[in-house]
């Protein structure tokens, strides 16, 4: 159980002690800094501890935001500071110096000042705030949540205390908490058709002790049931599938809102939420394709094409963001124009809708599933995703060409990891001289050459020869640090080449079952690529080198598929794709689950996903 140490003079009628107990803290009282230091030393090092001024006046949710968020080693609001296990040493060191300071003064010899969130600034000698000042002076990173209309204060006198209490009474703590559970930036459909009621479902779940991970799992199971309904191929099944897909999306929104409402963030939860979103959508594609097949319409090529396009879109997003994660001199007229458009109300929603985010995309899929056929659904999905991909990629290309920025070694490393080159490309990059052409040119050449050859010739040794050339081009592309203005396009080009080649060769084999097998292989490889992204975003680094080598790297897998297509009969090729899909899936899933469970148990911080400030 976390421990809260109350410091300072208690105030009659204060609810601070009961508020802290409601938040799950074991409350202890310290008469002076030395007593606080002794109480702090008695708290086990792996437990959270908080120092709270006994004169604190504020909303319970302000305390919750400041003292219970599991993502930050150190956090504070006026009158309170907390530390997780990782921040305990810094807190202990700062408190020890405060204890040794004469007369309870701060390092500079002057009383610390606390600024109230309401009223006028007042000079208050608060140990918690002096500790925060000391932590800042030590260079420690102290998270300070945005409180907005919430009150957190240590009043200096009875009049200020009365004003603070009136400010607390004037703001509905629960309404602010519900509002802040909703993400600040979301799509039109989610904002106006889901969030107005899903936040209340999140509160219902919180009051019954449900966790975000449980809601995430419920969303996955609902989507899988929806996919099963679509696989029946009946009109009633399609209608049920559309309804259940919307229900799954409501739960998908609810899990994040529950996490923000109750501050139940975790490494495992962030991974499950991101991974299950992809699993739900692609499983639904498969369900639609199975349902269409029952009705005599083979749309597996469209289903696989939709998955390829959607995955490549995501890789464009990830690569661009990683390339510019810590770029310096980040200026661009295109970015300035985008910011200007965001200041005009209606353009904000148009621009959010045109990129076809998950809410709009799933709503479109659900309605078309219920009202039309799987073929029409996939045609609309492909057209919408193609438009969205063109719009977003074109905008990012313009930003990259017009900005003046220097890419860092970290960004280059992240792009190289996202490229997923394996042992063949690594070996060739070491033994062959680096070409003079930029990395992007080599990647474009490979991404055009191989799928085009597969499309023209189909399975055969000419395509194998082109695949060998593709391996050479891949090695040349990553022989240089990926620091060029458009080098963030290299990973998505590799994804398009690999996935597209598998799709084309399976379609050209013209045997029943080859495309579903190819769908499974691309899904397994795509999971590996998504897992790489989530590790990099979580500052965990790329997957281990042995895993990349074990699954061949993108160029090795592509070459292997072309060789199998040339060597085997169509029926044998289908079996080979199935075996390869199962093998890749087993290797990457086992390693991924092992890594994320270990990271969760080790207390690694979740990727930040802030809601709207209160």
XYZ file of C-alpha atoms in Angstrom, residues 14-602:
589
model
C -9.826 19.440 6.783
C -10.707 16.421 4.640
C -7.164 15.826 3.417
C -6.628 12.713 5.513
C -9.839 11.018 4.381
C -9.196 12.082 0.762
C -5.799 10.397 0.839
C -7.239 7.233 2.358
C -9.914 7.185 -0.368
C -7.060 7.230 -2.888
C -5.573 4.150 -1.254
C -2.843 5.746 0.851
C -1.796 4.706 4.316
C -1.671 8.101 6.046
C 0.991 8.998 8.617
C 1.658 12.345 10.285
C 5.041 14.054 10.695
C 5.574 16.859 13.197
C 8.658 18.297 11.451
C 11.046 17.582 8.519
C 13.184 15.252 10.646
C 10.097 13.238 11.565
C 9.085 13.147 7.876
C 12.552 11.883 6.967
C 12.308 9.095 9.533
C 8.840 8.085 8.301
C 10.066 8.133 4.689
C 12.980 5.847 5.571
C 10.557 3.374 7.154
C 8.537 2.971 3.921
C 9.763 0.001 1.805
C 11.753 1.170 -1.206
C 9.475 -0.476 -3.774
C 6.359 1.370 -2.544
C 5.049 4.753 -3.628
C 5.363 7.510 -1.033
C 3.907 11.020 -0.944
C 4.603 14.135 1.119
C 1.456 16.209 1.523
C 1.007 19.479 3.381
C -1.663 19.030 6.056
C -3.062 22.472 5.126
C -3.807 21.351 1.553
C -7.132 22.459 0.091
C -8.224 21.111 -3.261
C -10.219 18.653 -5.295
C -9.701 14.934 -4.714
C -9.086 14.522 -8.446
C -6.241 17.052 -8.272
C -4.626 14.825 -5.663
C -5.363 11.758 -7.771
C -3.674 13.304 -10.822
C -0.695 14.436 -8.797
C -0.149 11.423 -6.557
C -1.407 8.223 -8.237
C -0.383 8.360 -11.912
C 1.819 5.255 -12.397
C 3.690 6.608 -15.428
C 5.988 9.087 -13.716
C 8.782 8.489 -11.163
C 8.205 11.938 -9.606
C 5.082 14.081 -9.699
C 3.683 17.062 -7.817
C 0.818 19.476 -7.413
C 0.928 22.529 -5.138
C 1.274 21.225 -1.592
C 2.042 17.594 -2.491
C 4.842 15.573 -4.072
C 5.108 11.847 -4.735
C 7.745 9.344 -5.810
C 7.600 5.850 -7.220
C 10.438 3.405 -6.532
C 12.544 4.941 -9.335
C 12.234 8.410 -7.821
C 12.701 7.517 -4.155
C 16.445 8.198 -4.100
C 15.988 11.729 -5.455
C 13.162 12.426 -2.998
C 15.128 11.047 -0.053
C 18.163 13.139 -0.962
C 16.096 16.329 -1.273
C 14.301 15.720 2.035
C 17.598 15.044 3.821
C 18.939 18.412 2.704
C 15.746 20.122 3.817
C 16.018 18.469 7.211
C 19.552 19.762 7.678
C 18.630 23.283 6.535
C 18.386 25.775 9.384
C 14.935 26.959 10.385
C 13.114 24.977 7.668
C 14.207 27.328 4.897
C 14.944 26.419 1.342
C 18.416 26.115 -0.168
C 18.691 29.779 -1.022
C 17.825 30.715 2.552
C 14.429 32.158 1.673
C 11.032 30.619 2.289
C 9.596 28.764 -0.664
C 6.507 30.225 -2.341
C 3.503 28.289 -3.485
C 1.226 29.764 -6.140
C -2.415 28.946 -5.616
C -4.493 27.815 -8.547
C -7.088 30.375 -7.446
C -6.782 33.860 -6.001
C -3.566 35.793 -5.540
C -0.119 34.298 -4.983
C 0.684 33.877 -1.344
C 3.930 33.115 0.425
C 3.595 29.742 2.133
C 6.289 27.788 3.917
C 5.367 24.296 2.635
C 7.804 21.406 3.011
C 6.327 19.570 0.004
C 6.849 22.577 -2.246
C 10.364 23.140 -0.948
C 11.111 19.522 -1.817
C 9.839 20.096 -5.373
C 12.074 23.165 -5.670
C 15.029 21.080 -4.491
C 14.214 18.330 -6.992
C 14.111 20.874 -9.794
C 17.466 22.245 -8.670
C 18.894 18.711 -8.775
C 17.761 18.312 -12.385
C 15.142 15.684 -11.570
C 12.121 15.531 -13.870
C 8.986 16.232 -11.854
C 5.688 15.717 -13.661
C 3.137 18.450 -12.989
C -0.313 17.496 -14.289
C -2.454 20.137 -15.894
C -5.195 20.900 -13.402
C -7.255 23.344 -15.429
C -10.233 24.334 -13.282
C -9.274 21.969 -10.464
C -7.975 23.506 -7.236
C -4.756 22.532 -5.451
C -3.490 25.013 -2.873
C -1.860 25.550 0.493
C -3.582 28.730 1.725
C -1.510 31.173 3.761
C -4.281 32.423 6.043
C -7.944 31.823 6.943
C -9.197 34.208 4.247
C -7.214 32.446 1.528
C -8.399 29.098 2.864
C -12.011 30.239 2.670
C -11.488 31.449 -0.925
C -9.895 28.130 -1.867
C -12.767 26.165 -0.331
C -15.277 28.282 -2.235
C -13.338 27.605 -5.461
C -13.465 23.874 -4.718
C -17.213 24.023 -4.173
C -17.710 25.934 -7.446
C -16.201 23.194 -9.631
C -17.753 19.731 -10.036
C -14.806 17.412 -9.443
C -16.539 14.400 -11.007
C -17.575 16.308 -14.144
C -13.989 17.414 -14.673
C -12.765 13.876 -14.137
C -15.212 12.525 -16.713
C -14.247 15.192 -19.231
C -10.547 14.546 -18.802
C -11.125 10.822 -19.433
C -11.740 11.638 -23.105
C -8.755 12.139 -25.393
C -8.120 15.732 -26.397
C -7.715 14.921 -30.102
C -10.028 12.348 -31.589
C -11.929 11.744 -34.795
C -15.322 13.239 -35.621
C -17.225 9.970 -35.211
C -15.561 9.142 -31.907
C -15.993 12.648 -30.508
C -19.672 13.084 -31.358
C -21.077 9.550 -31.540
C -19.080 7.499 -29.018
C -17.424 9.580 -26.294
C -20.603 11.342 -25.073
C -21.751 8.044 -23.517
C -18.680 5.782 -23.463
C -17.169 7.896 -20.669
C -20.109 6.881 -18.459
C -19.488 3.239 -19.323
C -15.870 3.809 -18.258
C -17.051 5.215 -14.928
C -19.417 2.263 -14.486
C -16.500 -0.104 -15.071
C -14.286 1.801 -12.625
C -16.873 1.636 -9.869
C -17.118 -2.127 -10.294
C -13.404 -2.677 -10.160
C -12.927 -3.583 -13.817
C -9.521 -2.850 -15.340
C -8.718 -1.344 -18.752
C -7.084 -4.623 -19.803
C -10.306 -6.492 -19.095
C -12.278 -4.022 -21.219
C -9.636 -4.284 -23.965
C -10.026 -8.061 -23.944
C -13.824 -7.720 -24.081
C -13.428 -5.463 -27.122
C -11.248 -8.085 -28.833
C -13.688 -10.903 -28.091
C -16.592 -8.812 -29.398
C -14.727 -8.081 -32.631
C -13.878 -11.763 -33.077
C -17.555 -12.623 -32.615
C -18.372 -9.937 -35.197
C -15.880 -11.519 -37.606
C -17.494 -14.918 -36.985
C -20.922 -13.467 -37.779
C -19.572 -11.974 -41.002
C -18.072 -15.353 -41.897
C -21.561 -16.907 -41.992
C -22.196 -15.154 -45.294
C -25.862 -14.480 -44.442
C -27.587 -11.108 -44.382
C -28.480 -11.588 -40.716
C -24.840 -12.418 -40.024
C -23.646 -9.309 -41.826
C -26.084 -7.097 -39.882
C -25.033 -8.655 -36.586
C -21.379 -8.242 -37.568
C -21.846 -4.532 -38.262
C -23.594 -3.959 -34.937
C -21.002 -5.929 -32.981
C -18.134 -4.102 -34.692
C -19.543 -0.798 -33.397
C -19.959 -2.337 -29.932
C -16.324 -3.459 -30.090
C -15.278 0.077 -30.982
C -17.294 1.513 -28.088
C -15.394 -0.818 -25.764
C -12.149 0.134 -27.504
C -12.808 3.775 -26.604
C -13.954 2.808 -23.129
C -10.708 1.061 -22.173
C -8.626 4.184 -22.765
C -11.180 6.374 -21.017
C -11.215 3.978 -18.069
C -7.405 4.156 -17.918
C -7.512 7.962 -17.852
C -10.491 8.095 -15.468
C -8.876 5.811 -12.898
C -5.213 6.416 -13.886
C -4.707 2.690 -14.497
C -1.859 2.904 -16.970
C 0.525 0.019 -17.599
C 3.098 -1.173 -20.096
C 1.083 -4.306 -20.756
C -2.097 -2.287 -21.230
C -0.537 0.043 -23.797
C 0.744 -2.943 -25.774
C -2.551 -4.853 -25.574
C -4.565 -1.838 -26.671
C -2.376 -1.170 -29.719
C -1.953 -4.835 -30.692
C -5.593 -5.790 -30.276
C -6.725 -2.888 -32.481
C -4.788 -4.409 -35.374
C -5.887 -7.955 -34.550
C -9.552 -6.919 -34.422
C -9.541 -5.103 -37.731
C -7.606 -7.703 -39.685
C -9.592 -10.590 -38.203
C -12.728 -8.792 -39.364
C -11.299 -8.531 -42.882
C -10.768 -12.291 -42.824
C -14.315 -12.835 -41.574
C -15.724 -10.751 -44.416
C -13.660 -12.687 -46.953
C -14.866 -16.011 -45.547
C -18.470 -14.818 -45.643
C -18.112 -13.676 -49.233
C -16.639 -17.062 -50.185
C -19.693 -18.802 -48.730
C -21.765 -16.718 -51.114
C -19.570 -17.643 -54.081
C -17.553 -14.399 -54.240
C -13.774 -14.611 -53.748
C -12.572 -11.313 -52.229
C -9.441 -12.587 -50.473
C -7.252 -10.473 -52.751
C -9.236 -7.381 -51.720
C -9.019 -8.330 -48.029
C -5.260 -8.830 -48.260
C -4.902 -5.622 -50.277
C -6.811 -3.710 -47.583
C -4.529 -5.114 -44.883
C -1.402 -4.273 -46.910
C -2.579 -0.723 -47.569
C -3.618 -0.130 -43.972
C -0.349 -1.520 -42.601
C 1.720 0.598 -44.995
C -0.259 3.657 -43.891
C 0.617 2.933 -40.289
C 4.290 2.462 -41.125
C 4.283 5.855 -42.873
C 2.889 7.379 -39.675
C 5.389 5.627 -37.437
C 8.421 6.313 -39.655
C 7.619 10.001 -40.074
C 7.075 10.478 -36.362
C 10.254 8.641 -35.416
C 12.301 10.549 -37.999
C 11.141 13.814 -36.459
C 10.895 12.690 -32.840
C 13.822 14.828 -31.724
C 14.753 16.731 -34.882
C 16.330 20.141 -34.284
C 15.454 23.393 -36.090
C 12.041 21.950 -36.845
C 10.599 24.653 -39.095
C 8.387 24.258 -42.146
C 5.995 26.591 -44.019
C 3.767 23.556 -44.602
C 3.569 22.904 -40.859
C 2.774 26.579 -40.274
C -0.072 26.372 -42.800
C -1.369 23.225 -41.094
C -1.364 24.989 -37.725
C -3.231 27.916 -39.265
C -5.897 25.604 -40.694
C -6.311 24.019 -37.265
C -7.362 27.422 -35.954
C -10.437 27.344 -38.231
C -13.119 25.202 -36.625
C -14.617 23.320 -39.567
C -11.286 22.555 -41.217
C -10.151 20.707 -38.105
C -12.921 18.115 -38.438
C -12.583 17.825 -42.216
C -8.862 17.164 -41.891
C -9.420 14.625 -39.123
C -12.065 12.800 -41.163
C -10.158 12.726 -44.443
C -7.369 10.654 -42.890
C -10.008 7.976 -42.130
C -9.073 7.301 -38.493
C -10.175 4.134 -36.782
C -13.577 5.508 -35.710
C -14.611 6.677 -39.175
C -13.090 3.582 -40.758
C -14.871 1.114 -38.508
C -18.164 2.991 -38.782
C -17.927 2.852 -42.584
C -17.058 -0.857 -42.523
C -19.893 -1.634 -40.104
C -22.563 0.223 -42.095
C -21.435 -1.192 -45.445
C -21.233 -4.717 -44.031
C -24.807 -4.520 -42.785
C -26.233 -2.809 -45.888
C -24.195 -4.079 -48.851
C -21.799 -6.902 -49.749
C -18.225 -7.700 -48.668
C -16.943 -6.764 -52.133
C -18.499 -3.309 -51.978
C -17.213 -2.914 -48.410
C -13.653 -3.669 -49.494
C -13.893 -1.433 -52.559
C -14.988 1.483 -50.369
C -12.340 0.675 -47.768
C -9.551 0.525 -50.357
C -10.688 3.776 -51.969
C -10.970 5.567 -48.629
C -7.611 4.300 -47.346
C -5.922 5.164 -50.654
C -7.251 8.727 -50.475
C -6.218 9.050 -46.841
C -2.764 7.625 -47.560
C -2.253 9.998 -50.482
C -3.319 13.009 -48.431
C -1.213 12.254 -45.351
C 1.874 11.090 -47.237
C 1.816 14.072 -49.597
C 1.547 16.459 -46.652
C 4.458 14.819 -44.864
C 6.589 14.831 -47.988
C 5.953 18.571 -48.361
C 6.822 19.150 -44.713
C 10.026 17.187 -45.055
C 11.111 19.031 -48.200
C 10.363 22.511 -46.853
C 11.615 22.159 -43.306
C 15.101 22.928 -42.106
C 15.943 20.208 -39.643
C 18.863 18.021 -38.684
C 18.023 14.384 -38.063
C 19.647 12.781 -35.052
C 21.475 9.477 -34.706
C 18.537 8.193 -32.651
C 16.132 8.900 -35.524
C 18.445 7.214 -38.035
C 18.722 4.176 -35.773
C 14.946 3.973 -35.370
C 14.419 4.097 -39.144
C 17.042 1.387 -39.652
C 15.257 -0.785 -37.086
C 11.897 -0.157 -38.772
C 13.448 -1.152 -42.108
C 13.802 -4.702 -40.713
C 16.729 -5.711 -42.901
C 18.042 -9.169 -42.117
C 21.331 -11.044 -42.386
C 21.548 -10.971 -46.204
C 21.280 -7.188 -46.425
C 23.579 -6.727 -43.425
C 26.270 -8.926 -45.006
C 26.067 -7.190 -48.371
C 26.126 -3.760 -46.738
C 29.424 -4.705 -45.074
C 31.186 -6.177 -48.117
C 29.888 -3.943 -50.908
C 30.998 -0.313 -51.329
C 28.297 2.199 -50.466
C 26.720 3.738 -53.547
C 26.627 7.429 -54.183
C 22.872 7.593 -54.665
C 20.618 8.423 -51.683
C 18.955 5.648 -49.697
C 15.480 6.598 -50.903
C 16.400 6.039 -54.549
C 17.581 2.477 -53.858
C 14.415 1.736 -51.862
C 12.133 3.125 -54.583
C 13.928 1.103 -57.248
C 13.491 -2.117 -55.269
C 9.881 -1.417 -54.301
C 8.966 -0.846 -57.960
C 11.105 -3.569 -59.578
C 10.053 -6.637 -57.589
C 6.238 -6.262 -57.414
C 6.194 -5.187 -61.066
C 8.173 -8.280 -62.098
C 5.840 -10.489 -60.045
C 2.824 -8.849 -61.671
C 4.174 -9.268 -65.221
C 5.795 -12.726 -65.032
C 4.096 -14.399 -62.084
C 5.881 -17.196 -60.211
C 9.156 -18.020 -61.967
C 12.914 -17.680 -61.955
C 12.837 -14.234 -63.522
C 11.092 -13.007 -60.375
C 13.700 -14.806 -58.242
C 16.409 -12.913 -60.152
C 14.574 -9.646 -59.503
C 14.277 -10.626 -55.819
C 18.067 -11.106 -55.685
C 18.476 -7.634 -57.155
C 15.999 -6.377 -54.571
C 18.204 -7.786 -51.802
C 21.151 -5.813 -53.241
C 19.060 -2.652 -53.446
C 17.853 -3.124 -49.851
C 21.418 -3.409 -48.606
C 22.402 -0.257 -50.505
C 19.430 1.619 -49.052
C 20.541 1.056 -45.459
C 24.285 1.269 -46.090
C 24.102 4.965 -45.152
C 22.576 6.541 -42.024
C 18.939 7.295 -42.830
C 19.168 11.036 -42.222
C 17.926 12.354 -45.555
C 14.850 14.552 -45.742
C 12.709 11.720 -47.152
C 14.503 8.684 -45.734
C 11.525 8.015 -43.465
C 9.868 6.604 -46.618
C 12.359 3.712 -46.747
C 10.581 1.423 -44.182
C 7.102 1.799 -45.758
C 8.580 1.150 -49.203
C 10.089 -2.091 -47.911
C 6.730 -3.040 -46.385
C 4.952 -2.373 -49.689
C 7.521 -4.418 -51.629
C 7.381 -7.427 -49.303
C 3.638 -7.520 -48.712
C 2.814 -6.647 -52.309
C 5.038 -9.407 -53.676
C 3.396 -12.015 -51.435
C -0.053 -10.782 -52.489
C 0.739 -10.845 -56.216
C 2.464 -14.229 -56.244
C -0.384 -15.806 -54.247
C -2.959 -14.329 -56.630
C -0.942 -15.424 -59.676
C -0.635 -18.986 -58.394
C -4.344 -19.333 -59.170
C -5.021 -22.069 -56.648
C -7.794 -22.109 -54.093
C -6.451 -21.289 -50.619
C -3.256 -19.513 -51.670
C -4.586 -16.036 -50.881
C -5.875 -16.976 -47.403
C -2.440 -18.503 -46.709
C -0.793 -15.303 -47.944
C -3.170 -13.316 -45.719
C -1.939 -15.321 -42.741
C 1.716 -14.797 -43.642
C 1.350 -11.047 -44.103
C -0.603 -10.828 -40.844
C 2.196 -12.639 -38.970
C 4.924 -10.468 -40.490
C 2.879 -7.311 -39.937
C 2.559 -8.232 -36.259
C 6.367 -8.404 -36.090
C 6.607 -4.957 -37.652
C 3.976 -3.454 -35.335
C 5.772 -4.994 -32.367
C 8.977 -3.287 -33.499
C 7.151 0.033 -33.591
C 5.682 -0.342 -30.107
C 9.058 -1.256 -28.635
C 10.684 1.806 -30.187
C 7.835 4.070 -29.062
C 8.195 2.713 -25.549
C 11.953 3.460 -25.566
C 12.629 -0.272 -25.280
C 14.703 -0.456 -28.466
C 14.220 -2.759 -31.436
C 13.548 -6.506 -31.146
C 16.674 -8.586 -30.469
C 18.961 -9.231 -33.451
C 18.433 -12.990 -33.163
C 14.700 -12.555 -33.758
C 15.222 -10.486 -36.907
C 17.697 -13.097 -38.177
C 15.413 -15.981 -37.226
C 12.558 -14.620 -39.349
C 14.938 -13.676 -42.164
C 14.549 -9.929 -42.324
C 12.293 -8.340 -44.908
C 14.636 -9.040 -47.829
C 15.256 -12.679 -46.792
C 11.553 -13.473 -46.481
C 10.818 -11.844 -49.821
C 13.551 -13.817 -51.566
C 12.356 -17.045 -49.913
C 8.762 -16.547 -51.062
C 9.861 -15.957 -54.672
C 12.052 -19.078 -54.599
C 9.201 -21.175 -53.181
C 6.835 -19.845 -55.859
C 9.324 -20.805 -58.585
C 10.248 -24.245 -57.216
C 6.875 -25.585 -56.090
C 3.597 -26.388 -57.743
C 0.689 -24.076 -56.984
C -0.741 -26.509 -54.416
C 2.642 -26.969 -52.775
C 3.185 -23.199 -52.740
C -0.067 -22.785 -50.812
C 1.124 -25.280 -48.199
C 4.541 -23.595 -48.013
C 2.934 -20.193 -47.384
C 0.817 -21.713 -44.623
C 3.814 -23.353 -42.934
C 5.845 -20.141 -43.230
C 2.969 -18.125 -41.744
C 2.669 -20.475 -38.758
C 6.439 -20.517 -38.176
C 6.807 -16.719 -38.280
C 3.738 -16.234 -36.086
C 4.986 -18.659 -33.428
C 8.470 -17.127 -33.234
C 7.397 -13.490 -33.103
C 4.406 -14.054 -30.801
C 6.353 -16.045 -28.220
C 9.165 -13.478 -28.094
C 6.765 -10.530 -28.099
C 4.624 -11.886 -25.274
C 7.728 -12.783 -23.255
C 9.149 -9.278 -23.698
C 6.011 -7.321 -22.858
C 5.054 -9.431 -19.856
C 8.605 -9.066 -18.507
C 8.501 -5.306 -19.133
C 5.183 -5.070 -17.296
C 6.449 -7.050 -14.342
C 9.600 -4.912 -14.280
